[in-house]
Tab-separated table of C-alpha atoms in Angstrom:
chain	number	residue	atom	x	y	z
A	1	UNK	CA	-6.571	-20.602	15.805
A	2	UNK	CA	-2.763	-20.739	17.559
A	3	UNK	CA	-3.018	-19.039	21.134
A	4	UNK	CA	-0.351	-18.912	23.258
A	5	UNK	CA	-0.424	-17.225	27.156
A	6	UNK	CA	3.015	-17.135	27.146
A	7	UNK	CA	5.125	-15.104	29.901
A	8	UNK	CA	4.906	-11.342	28.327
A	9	UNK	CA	2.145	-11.017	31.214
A	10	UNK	CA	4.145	-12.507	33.805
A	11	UNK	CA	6.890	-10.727	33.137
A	12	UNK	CA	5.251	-7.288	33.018
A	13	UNK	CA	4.136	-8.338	36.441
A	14	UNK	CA	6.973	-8.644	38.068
A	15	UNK	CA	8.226	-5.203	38.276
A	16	UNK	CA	4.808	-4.155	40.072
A	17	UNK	CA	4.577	-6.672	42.841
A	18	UNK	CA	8.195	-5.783	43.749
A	19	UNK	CA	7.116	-1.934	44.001
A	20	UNK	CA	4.471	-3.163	46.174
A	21	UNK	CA	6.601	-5.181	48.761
A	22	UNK	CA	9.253	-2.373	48.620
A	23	UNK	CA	6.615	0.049	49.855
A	24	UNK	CA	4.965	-2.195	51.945
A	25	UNK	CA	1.699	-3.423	51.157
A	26	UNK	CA	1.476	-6.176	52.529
A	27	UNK	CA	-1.658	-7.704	50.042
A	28	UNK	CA	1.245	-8.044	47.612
A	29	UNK	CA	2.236	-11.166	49.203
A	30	UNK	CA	-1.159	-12.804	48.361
A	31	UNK	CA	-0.988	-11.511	44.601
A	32	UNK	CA	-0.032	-14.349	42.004
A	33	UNK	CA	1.175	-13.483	38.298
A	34	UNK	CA	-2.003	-14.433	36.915
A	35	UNK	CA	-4.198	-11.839	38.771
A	36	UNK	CA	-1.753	-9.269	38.205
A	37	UNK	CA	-1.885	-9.356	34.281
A	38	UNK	CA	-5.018	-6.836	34.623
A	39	UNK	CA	-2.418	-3.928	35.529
A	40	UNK	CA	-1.881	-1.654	33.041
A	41	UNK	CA	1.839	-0.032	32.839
A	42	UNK	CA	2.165	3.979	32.578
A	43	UNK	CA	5.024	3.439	30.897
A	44	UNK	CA	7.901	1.030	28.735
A	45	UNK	CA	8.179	-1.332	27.994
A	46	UNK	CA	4.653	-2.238	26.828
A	47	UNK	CA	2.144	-5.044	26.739
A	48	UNK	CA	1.455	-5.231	22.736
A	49	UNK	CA	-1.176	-6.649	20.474
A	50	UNK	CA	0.060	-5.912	16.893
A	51	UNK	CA	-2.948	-6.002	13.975
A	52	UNK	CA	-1.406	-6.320	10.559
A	53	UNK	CA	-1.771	-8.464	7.118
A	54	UNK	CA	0.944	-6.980	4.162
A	55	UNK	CA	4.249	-5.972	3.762
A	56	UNK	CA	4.185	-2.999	4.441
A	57	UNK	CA	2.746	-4.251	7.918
A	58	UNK	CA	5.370	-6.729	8.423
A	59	UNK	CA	8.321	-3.991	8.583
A	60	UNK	CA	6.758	-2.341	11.969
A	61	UNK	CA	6.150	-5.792	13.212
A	62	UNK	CA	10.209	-6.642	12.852
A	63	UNK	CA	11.327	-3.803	14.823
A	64	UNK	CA	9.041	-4.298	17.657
A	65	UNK	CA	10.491	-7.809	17.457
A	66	UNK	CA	13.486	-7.081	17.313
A	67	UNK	CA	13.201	-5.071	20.433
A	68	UNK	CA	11.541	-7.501	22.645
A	69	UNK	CA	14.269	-10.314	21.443
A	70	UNK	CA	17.003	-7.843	22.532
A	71	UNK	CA	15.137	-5.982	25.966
A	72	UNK	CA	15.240	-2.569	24.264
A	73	UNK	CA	13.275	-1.354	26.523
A	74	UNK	CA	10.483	-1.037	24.858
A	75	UNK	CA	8.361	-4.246	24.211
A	76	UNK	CA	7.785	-5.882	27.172
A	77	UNK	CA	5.664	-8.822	25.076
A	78	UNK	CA	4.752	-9.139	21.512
A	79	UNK	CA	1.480	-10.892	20.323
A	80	UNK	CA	-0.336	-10.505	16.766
A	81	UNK	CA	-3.863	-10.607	15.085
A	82	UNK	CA	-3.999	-11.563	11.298
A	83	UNK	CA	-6.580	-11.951	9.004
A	84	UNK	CA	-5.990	-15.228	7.494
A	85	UNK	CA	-2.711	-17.576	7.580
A	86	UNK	CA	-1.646	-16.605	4.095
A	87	UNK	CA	-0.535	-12.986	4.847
A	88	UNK	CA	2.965	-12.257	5.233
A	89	UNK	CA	2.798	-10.798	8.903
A	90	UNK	CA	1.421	-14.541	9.836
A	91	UNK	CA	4.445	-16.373	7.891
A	92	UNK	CA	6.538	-13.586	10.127
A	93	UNK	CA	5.118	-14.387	13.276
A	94	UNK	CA	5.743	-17.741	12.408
A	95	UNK	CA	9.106	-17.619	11.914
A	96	UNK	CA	10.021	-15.391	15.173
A	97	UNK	CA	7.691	-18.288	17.400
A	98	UNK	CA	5.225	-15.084	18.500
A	99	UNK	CA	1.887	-15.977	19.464
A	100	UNK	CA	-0.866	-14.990	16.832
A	101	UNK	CA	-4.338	-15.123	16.761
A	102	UNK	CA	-7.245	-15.233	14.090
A	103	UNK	CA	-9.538	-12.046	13.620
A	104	UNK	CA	-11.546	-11.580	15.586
A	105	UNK	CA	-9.761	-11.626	18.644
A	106	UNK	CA	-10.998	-12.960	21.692
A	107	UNK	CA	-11.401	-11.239	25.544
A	108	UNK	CA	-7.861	-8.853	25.372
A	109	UNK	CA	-8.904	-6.351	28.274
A	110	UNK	CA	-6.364	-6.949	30.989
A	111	UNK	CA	-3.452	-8.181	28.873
A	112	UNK	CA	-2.516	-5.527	26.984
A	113	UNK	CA	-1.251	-1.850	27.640
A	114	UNK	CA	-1.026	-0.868	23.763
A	115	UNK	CA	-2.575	-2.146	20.485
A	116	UNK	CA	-0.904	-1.364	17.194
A	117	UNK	CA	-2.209	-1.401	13.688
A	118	UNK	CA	-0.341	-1.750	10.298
A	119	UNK	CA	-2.005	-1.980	7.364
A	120	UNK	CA	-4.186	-3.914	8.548
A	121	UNK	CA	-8.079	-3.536	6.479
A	122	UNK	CA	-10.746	-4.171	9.114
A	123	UNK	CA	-12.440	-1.574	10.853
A	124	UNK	CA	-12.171	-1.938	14.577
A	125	UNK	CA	-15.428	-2.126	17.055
A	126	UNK	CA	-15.180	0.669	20.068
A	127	UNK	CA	-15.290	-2.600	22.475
A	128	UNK	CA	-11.980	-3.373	21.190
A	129	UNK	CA	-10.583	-0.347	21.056
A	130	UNK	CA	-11.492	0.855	24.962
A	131	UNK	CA	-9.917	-2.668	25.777
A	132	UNK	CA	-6.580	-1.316	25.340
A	133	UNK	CA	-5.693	1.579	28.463
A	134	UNK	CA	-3.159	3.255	26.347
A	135	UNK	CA	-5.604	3.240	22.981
A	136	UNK	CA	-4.416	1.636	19.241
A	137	UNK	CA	-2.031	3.313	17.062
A	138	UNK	CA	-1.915	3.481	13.024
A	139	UNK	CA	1.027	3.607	11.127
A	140	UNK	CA	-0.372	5.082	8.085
A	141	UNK	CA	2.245	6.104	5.004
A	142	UNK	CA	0.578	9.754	4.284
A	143	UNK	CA	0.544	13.048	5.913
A	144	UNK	CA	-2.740	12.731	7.171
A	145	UNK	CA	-5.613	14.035	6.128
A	146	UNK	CA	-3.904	13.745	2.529
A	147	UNK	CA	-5.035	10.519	1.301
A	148	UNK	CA	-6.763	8.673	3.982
A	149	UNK	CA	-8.323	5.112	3.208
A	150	UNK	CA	-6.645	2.077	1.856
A	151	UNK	CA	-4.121	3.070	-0.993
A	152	UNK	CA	-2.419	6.275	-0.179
A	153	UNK	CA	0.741	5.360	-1.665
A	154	UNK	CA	-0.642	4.765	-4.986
A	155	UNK	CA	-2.155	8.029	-4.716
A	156	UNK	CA	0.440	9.609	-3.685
A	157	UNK	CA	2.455	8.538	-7.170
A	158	UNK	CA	-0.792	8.918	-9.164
A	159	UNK	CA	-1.107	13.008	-8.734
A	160	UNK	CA	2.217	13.585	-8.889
A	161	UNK	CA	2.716	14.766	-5.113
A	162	UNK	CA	6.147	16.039	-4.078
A	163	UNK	CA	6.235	15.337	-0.649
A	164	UNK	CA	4.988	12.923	1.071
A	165	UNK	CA	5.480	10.811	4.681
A	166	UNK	CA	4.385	8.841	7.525
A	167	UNK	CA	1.754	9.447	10.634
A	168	UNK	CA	1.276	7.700	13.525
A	169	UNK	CA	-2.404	8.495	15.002
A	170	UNK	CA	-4.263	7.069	17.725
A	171	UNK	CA	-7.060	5.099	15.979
A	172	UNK	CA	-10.551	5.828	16.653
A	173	UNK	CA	-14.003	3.875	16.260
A	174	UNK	CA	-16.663	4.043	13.142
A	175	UNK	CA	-14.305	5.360	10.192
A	176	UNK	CA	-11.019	4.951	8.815
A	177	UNK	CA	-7.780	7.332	9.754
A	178	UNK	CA	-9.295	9.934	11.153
A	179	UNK	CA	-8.466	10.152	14.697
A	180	UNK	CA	-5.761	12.365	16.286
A	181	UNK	CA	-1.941	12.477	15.301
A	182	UNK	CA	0.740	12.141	17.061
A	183	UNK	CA	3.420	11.832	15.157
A	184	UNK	CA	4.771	12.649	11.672
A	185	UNK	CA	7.503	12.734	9.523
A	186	UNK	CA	8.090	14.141	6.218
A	187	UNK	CA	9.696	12.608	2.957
A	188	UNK	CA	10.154	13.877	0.068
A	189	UNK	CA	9.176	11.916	-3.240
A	190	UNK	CA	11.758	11.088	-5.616
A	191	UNK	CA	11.292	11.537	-9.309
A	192	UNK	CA	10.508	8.601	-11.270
A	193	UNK	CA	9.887	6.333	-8.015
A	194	UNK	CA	7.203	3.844	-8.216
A	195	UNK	CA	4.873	2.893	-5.560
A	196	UNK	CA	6.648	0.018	-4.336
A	197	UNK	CA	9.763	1.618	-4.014
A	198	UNK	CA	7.960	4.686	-2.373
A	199	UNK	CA	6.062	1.803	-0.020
A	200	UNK	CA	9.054	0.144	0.701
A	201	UNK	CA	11.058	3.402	2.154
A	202	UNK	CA	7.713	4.322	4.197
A	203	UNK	CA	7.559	1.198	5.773
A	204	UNK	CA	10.754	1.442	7.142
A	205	UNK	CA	10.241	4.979	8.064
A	206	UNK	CA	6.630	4.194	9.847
A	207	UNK	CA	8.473	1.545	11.711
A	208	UNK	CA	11.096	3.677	13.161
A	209	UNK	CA	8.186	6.223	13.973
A	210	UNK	CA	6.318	3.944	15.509
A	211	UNK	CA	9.391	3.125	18.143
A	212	UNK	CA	10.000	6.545	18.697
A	213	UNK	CA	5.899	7.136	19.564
A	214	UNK	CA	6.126	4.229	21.779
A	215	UNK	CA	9.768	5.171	23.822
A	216	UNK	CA	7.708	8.521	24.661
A	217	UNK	CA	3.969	7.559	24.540
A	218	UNK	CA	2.799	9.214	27.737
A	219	UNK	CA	4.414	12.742	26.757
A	220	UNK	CA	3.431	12.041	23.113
A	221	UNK	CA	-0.433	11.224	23.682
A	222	UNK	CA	-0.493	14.410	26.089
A	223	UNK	CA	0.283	16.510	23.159
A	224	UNK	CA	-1.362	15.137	20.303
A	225	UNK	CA	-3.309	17.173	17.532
A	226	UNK	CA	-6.631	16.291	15.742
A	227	UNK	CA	-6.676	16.294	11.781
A	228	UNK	CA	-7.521	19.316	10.032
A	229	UNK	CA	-10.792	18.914	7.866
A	230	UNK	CA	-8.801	21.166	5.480
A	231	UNK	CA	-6.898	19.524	3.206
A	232	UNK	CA	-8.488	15.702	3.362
A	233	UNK	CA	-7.963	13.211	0.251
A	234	UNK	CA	-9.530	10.080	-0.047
A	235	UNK	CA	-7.418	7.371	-1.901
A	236	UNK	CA	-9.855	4.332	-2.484
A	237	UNK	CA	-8.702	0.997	-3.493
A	238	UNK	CA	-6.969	-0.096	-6.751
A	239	UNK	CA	-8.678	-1.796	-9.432
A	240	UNK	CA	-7.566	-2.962	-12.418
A	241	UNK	CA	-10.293	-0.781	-14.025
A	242	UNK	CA	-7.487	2.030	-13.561
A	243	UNK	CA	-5.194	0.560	-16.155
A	244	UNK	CA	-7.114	1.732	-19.372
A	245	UNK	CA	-5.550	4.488	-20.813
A	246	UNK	CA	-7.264	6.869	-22.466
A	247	UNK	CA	-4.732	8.252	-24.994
A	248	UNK	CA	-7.272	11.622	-26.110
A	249	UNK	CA	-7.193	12.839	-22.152
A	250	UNK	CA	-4.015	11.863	-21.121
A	251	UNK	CA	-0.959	13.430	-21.073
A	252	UNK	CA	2.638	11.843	-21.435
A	253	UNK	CA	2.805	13.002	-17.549
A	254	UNK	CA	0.350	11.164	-16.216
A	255	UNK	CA	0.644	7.889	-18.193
A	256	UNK	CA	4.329	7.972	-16.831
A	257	UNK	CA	2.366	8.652	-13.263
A	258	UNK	CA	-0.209	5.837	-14.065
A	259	UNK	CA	2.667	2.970	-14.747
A	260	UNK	CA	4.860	4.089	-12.169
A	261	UNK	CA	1.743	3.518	-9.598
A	262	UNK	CA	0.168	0.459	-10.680
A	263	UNK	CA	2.609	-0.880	-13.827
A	264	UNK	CA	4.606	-3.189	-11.390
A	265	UNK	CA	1.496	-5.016	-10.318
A	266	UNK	CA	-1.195	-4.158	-13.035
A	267	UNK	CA	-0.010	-3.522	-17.119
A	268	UNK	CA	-1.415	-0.739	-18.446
A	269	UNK	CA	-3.844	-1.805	-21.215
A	270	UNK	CA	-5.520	-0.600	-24.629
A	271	UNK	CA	-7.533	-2.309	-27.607
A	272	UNK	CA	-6.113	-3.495	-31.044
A	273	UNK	CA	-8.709	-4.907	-33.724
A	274	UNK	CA	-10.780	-5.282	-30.721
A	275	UNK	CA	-8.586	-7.252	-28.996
A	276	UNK	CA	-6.969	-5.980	-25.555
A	277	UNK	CA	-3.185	-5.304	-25.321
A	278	UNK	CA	-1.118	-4.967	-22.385
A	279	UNK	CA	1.554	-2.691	-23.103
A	280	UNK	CA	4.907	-3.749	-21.185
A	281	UNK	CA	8.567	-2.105	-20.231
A	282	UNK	CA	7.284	1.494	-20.117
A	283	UNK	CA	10.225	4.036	-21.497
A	284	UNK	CA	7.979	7.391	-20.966
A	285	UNK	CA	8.207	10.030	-23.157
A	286	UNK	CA	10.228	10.091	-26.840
A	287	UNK	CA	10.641	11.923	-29.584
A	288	UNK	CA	10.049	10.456	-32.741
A	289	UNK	CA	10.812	10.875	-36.410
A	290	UNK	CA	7.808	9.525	-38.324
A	291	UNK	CA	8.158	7.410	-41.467
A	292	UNK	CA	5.702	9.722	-43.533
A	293	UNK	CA	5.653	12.966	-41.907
A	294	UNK	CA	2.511	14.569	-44.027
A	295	UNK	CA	0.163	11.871	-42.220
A	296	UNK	CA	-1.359	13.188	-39.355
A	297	UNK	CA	-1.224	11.595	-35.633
A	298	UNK	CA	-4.019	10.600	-33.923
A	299	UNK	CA	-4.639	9.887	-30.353
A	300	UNK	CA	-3.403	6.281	-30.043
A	301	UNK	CA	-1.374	6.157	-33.565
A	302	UNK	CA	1.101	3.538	-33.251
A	303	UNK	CA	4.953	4.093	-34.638
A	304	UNK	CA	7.838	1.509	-34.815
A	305	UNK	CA	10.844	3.247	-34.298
A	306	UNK	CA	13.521	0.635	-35.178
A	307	UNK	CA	16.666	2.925	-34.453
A	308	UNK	CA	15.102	2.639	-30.147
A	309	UNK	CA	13.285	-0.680	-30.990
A	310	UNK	CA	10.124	0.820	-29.085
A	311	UNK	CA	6.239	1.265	-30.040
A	312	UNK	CA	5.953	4.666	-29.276
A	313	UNK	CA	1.893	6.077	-29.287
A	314	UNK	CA	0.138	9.436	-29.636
A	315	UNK	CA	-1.719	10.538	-26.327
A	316	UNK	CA	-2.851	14.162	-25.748
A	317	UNK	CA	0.535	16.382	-25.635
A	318	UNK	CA	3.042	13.754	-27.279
A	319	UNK	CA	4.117	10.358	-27.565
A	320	UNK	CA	4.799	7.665	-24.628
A	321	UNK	CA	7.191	4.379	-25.500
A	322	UNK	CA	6.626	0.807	-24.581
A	323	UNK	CA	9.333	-1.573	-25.441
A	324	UNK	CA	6.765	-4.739	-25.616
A	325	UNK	CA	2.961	-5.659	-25.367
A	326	UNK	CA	1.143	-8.616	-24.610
A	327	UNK	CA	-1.410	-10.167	-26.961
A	328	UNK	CA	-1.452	-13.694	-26.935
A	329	UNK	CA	1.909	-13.917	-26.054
A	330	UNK	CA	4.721	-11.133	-24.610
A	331	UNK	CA	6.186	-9.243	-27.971
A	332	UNK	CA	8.691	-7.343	-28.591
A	333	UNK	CA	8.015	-3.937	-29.957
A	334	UNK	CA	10.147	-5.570	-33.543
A	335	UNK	CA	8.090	-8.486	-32.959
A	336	UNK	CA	4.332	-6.664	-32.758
A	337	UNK	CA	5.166	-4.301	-35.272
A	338	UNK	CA	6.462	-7.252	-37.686
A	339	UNK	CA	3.190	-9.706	-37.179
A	340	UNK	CA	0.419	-7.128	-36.451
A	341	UNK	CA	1.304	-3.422	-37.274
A	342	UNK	CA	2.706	-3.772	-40.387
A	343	UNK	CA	0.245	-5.557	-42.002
A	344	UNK	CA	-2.510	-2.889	-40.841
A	345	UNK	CA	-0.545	-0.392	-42.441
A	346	UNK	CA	-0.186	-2.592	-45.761
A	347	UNK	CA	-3.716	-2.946	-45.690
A	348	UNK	CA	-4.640	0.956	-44.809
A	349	UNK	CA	-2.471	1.929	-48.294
A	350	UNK	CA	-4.800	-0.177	-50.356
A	351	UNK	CA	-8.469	0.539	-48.948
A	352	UNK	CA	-9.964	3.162	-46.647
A	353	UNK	CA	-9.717	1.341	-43.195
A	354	UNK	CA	-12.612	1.301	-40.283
A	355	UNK	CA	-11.325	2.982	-37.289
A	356	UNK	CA	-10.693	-0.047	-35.635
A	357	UNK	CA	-8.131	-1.423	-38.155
A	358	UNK	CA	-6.352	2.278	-38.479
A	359	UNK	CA	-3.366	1.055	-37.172
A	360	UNK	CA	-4.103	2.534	-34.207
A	361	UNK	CA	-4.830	2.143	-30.060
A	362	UNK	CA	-8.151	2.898	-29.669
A	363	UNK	CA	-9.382	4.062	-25.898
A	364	UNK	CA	-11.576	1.739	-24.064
A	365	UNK	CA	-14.221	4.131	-21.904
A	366	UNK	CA	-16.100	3.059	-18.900
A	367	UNK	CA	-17.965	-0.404	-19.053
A	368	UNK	CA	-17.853	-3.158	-16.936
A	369	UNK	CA	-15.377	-5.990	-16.474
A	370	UNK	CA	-15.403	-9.712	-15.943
A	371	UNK	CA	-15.007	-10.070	-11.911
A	372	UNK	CA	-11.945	-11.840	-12.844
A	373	UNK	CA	-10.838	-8.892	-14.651
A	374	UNK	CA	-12.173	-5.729	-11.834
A	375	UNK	CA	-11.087	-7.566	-8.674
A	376	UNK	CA	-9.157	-5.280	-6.259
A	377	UNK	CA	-5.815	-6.136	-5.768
A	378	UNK	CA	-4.604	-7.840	-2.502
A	379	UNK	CA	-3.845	-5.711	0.580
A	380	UNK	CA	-0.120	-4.834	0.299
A	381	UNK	CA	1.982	-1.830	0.685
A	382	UNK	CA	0.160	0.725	-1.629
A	383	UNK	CA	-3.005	-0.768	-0.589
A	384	UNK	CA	-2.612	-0.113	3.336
A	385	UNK	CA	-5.939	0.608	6.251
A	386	UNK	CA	-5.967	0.745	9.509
C-alpha cells in the first residue's frame, strides 16, 4: 500500500488559523498544522477521498484533478481508494503523482470533508461513511430509482429506454443506490448507440455534475430529495449467459438491443451441428430474397445473400444480418456459407435431415456454463456500483 500525508491537510488549515488570529483567539497561536487537520470546512474547496476502479470512474476523477492542479476553487486536496493496482483509476492516480490507498482504507476521520464514489463495487460500512462530515456522494449514470445496481447502462440499451441520465446521491449504508438525490440531469438516448458510447457521454456528464454538486454542496444537501419507491429497476450484472439468442422469442428489435449492449464486449452466440458460433459485425435487420421461396423459414434458418455478402437468420418477426461468425476461426459470411452451409443444404436435398443438421441456428435454452464461459465481466462503464 502507497500512502502519502501530503500537504492537502496543511493547506486546508491555513485559512482557519488565520480566521482565528484575525478575531483574536489567542489559542490559535499554540495550534500546529497537524492538530488542525481534524477541522472540517463548511464550504470549498474540499478535503476529498475519491473511491473508484473503471473508466467510467476515472472521468470524475480527472476533473477533480484537474481542479486541484489549477486552484479552481474547489478541491482543496485530492486522495484515492482503489481496489487493486490493475484498475484504470490506479494507473490515473499514478500518472497525476496523487496519493492512493488499498481498500480498505485506514483511520480517515479528521482528514477529509467529502468522500466521493465512482463506480466503484464495494459496499461501504456506516463507520466509514459517518467518517466523512459532509457524507459520500455517487455518481451513478441512471435516473435513479431506474436501474439501480451495477450495470445500468447496459440496461438502459437492453429495454430500449429513450431517455436516460446521470444522479448524484448522497450514499447511504447497507444497500446499493438508494439514498437521497441531489442532483440530476437528463439525456436523451440516441438511436442505434451502444453502451459504451452511451457510458462514455455519461461519464463525462456525471463528472461535470459532480463539480457542480460540489461548488454548491451546502445549499445542495439542504435541499435534497429521497428516491421514489415508484418506479425502481434493478439492473444486475452482465454475464455472458446473456449472449444466447433465442431466435423463436426474439424479435429483430431486441437482438439489435442485445448486440448494441453487450456485442462490443461479449459476441452474441448460437449452435451449429452442435457446435457454438459467435456471430460477428451485426447489420440488424434486412430484407431478403430467398433462393427457393416455397420452403418455409424457421426460427434460426440461415440464408447467404451474396448480392449484401451477409448471413442473414429467421428470429420471431423477421430476419437479423451478421456479416461473419466465429467457429474455429473468424469467417466471412462467403466464407461460412462456402465450407459449412452449403454443404448442409447439399446434404438436406438428398436425405431427410435431423434438426440439428437443418441448415439451421438452433436456440440454446438455459443450462449451465463452464466458469470460464459464465464469469461476469470486469467492472467498467456499463458495469458501474457505488
Amino acid at each position: 500500500m502507497r500512502m502519502r500525508t501530503g500537504g492537502g491537510a496543511v493547506g486546508a488549515a491555513l485559512p482557519v488559523l488565520r480566521l482565528l488570529r484575525r478575531c483574536g483567539v489567542q489559542a490559535a497561536a499554540e495550534w500546529t498544522p497537524w492538530s488542525c487537520r481534524h477541522l472540517s470546512s463548511s464550504r470549498p474547496p474540499w478535503r476529498l477521498l475519491f473511491f473508484g476502479s473503471d473508466q467510467f470512474a476515472v472521468e470524475s476523477l480527472k476533473v477533480l484533478a484537474a481542479d486541484r492542479s489549477s486552484g479552481g476553487g474547489v478541491v482543496a486536496s485530492l486522495e484515492v481508494v482503489t481496489l487493486s493496482e490493475d484498475v484504470p483509476v490506479w494507473r490515473f492516480a499514478q500518472l497525476k503523482d496523487l496519493p492512493v490507498h488499498r481498500w480498505p482504507p485506514g483511520d480517515v476521520a479528521g482528514r477529509f470533508d467529502v468522500g466521493v464514489v465512482v463506480s466503484f463495487g464495494c459496499l461501504l460500512q456506516e463507520r466509514l461513511i459517518t467518517a466523512f462530515p459532509h457524507g459520500i456522494l455517487n455518481v451513478h449514470p441512471s435516473l435513479l430509482p431506474r436501474w439501480r445496481g451495477p450495470a445500468p447502462v447496459f440496461h438502459t440499451i437492453l429495454h430500449g429506454d429513450a431517455v436516460t441520465g446521470v444522479t448524484i446521491m448522497q450514499i447511504r449504508p447497507h444497500r446499493f443506490d438508494v439514498g437521497p438525490i441531489l442532483k440530476q440531469q437528463f439525456y436523451q438516448v440516441p438511436e442505434k448507440c451502444t453502451a459504451e458510447e452511451l457510458g462514455d457521454v455519461l461519464a463525462i456528464k456525471g463528472a461535470r455534475l459532480l463539480m457542480d454538486t460540489l461548488r454548491t454542496l451546502p445549499q445542495t444537501m439542504a435541499n435534497k430529495q429521497e428516491q421514489s419507491q415508484t418506479g425502481a429497476t434493478f439492473a444486475p450484472k452482465i454475464s455472458s449467459s446473456m449472449s444466447w439468442v433465442v431466435w423463436e422469442e426474439q424479435t429483430c428489435e431486441q437482438i439489435n438491443r442485445l448486440y448494441r449492449a453487450i456485442g462490443y464486449k461479449i459476441p452474441l452466440r448460437t449452435t451449429w451441428m452442435g457446435r457454438t458460433v459467435k456471430l460477428l459485425d451485426f447489420v440488424g435487420k434486412c430484407h431478403i430474397s430467398l433462393a427457393d421461396p416455397s420452403r418455409r423459414s424457421m426460427p434460426g434458418s440461415v440464408s447467404f445473400q451474396r448480392e449484401s455478402n451477409i448471413l442473414a437468420v429467421c428470429c420471431k418477426d423477421g430476419w437479423v444480418g451478421f456479416k461473419a461468425v466465429l467457429l474455429k476461426k473468424r469467417l466471412t459470411a462467403a466464407d461460412f456459407y462456402n465450407g459449412y452451409l452449403h454443404q448442409t443444404l447439399l446434404q438436406h436435398n438428398k436425405t431427410p435431415p435431423h434438426p440439428a443438421a437443418r441448415g439451421v441456428f438452433l436456440s440454446r435454452r438455459g443450462g449451465a456454463e463452464t466458469p470460464h464461459q459464465d464469469a461476469t465481466l470486469p467492472k467498467d462503464k456499463t458495469n458501474c456500483v457505488s
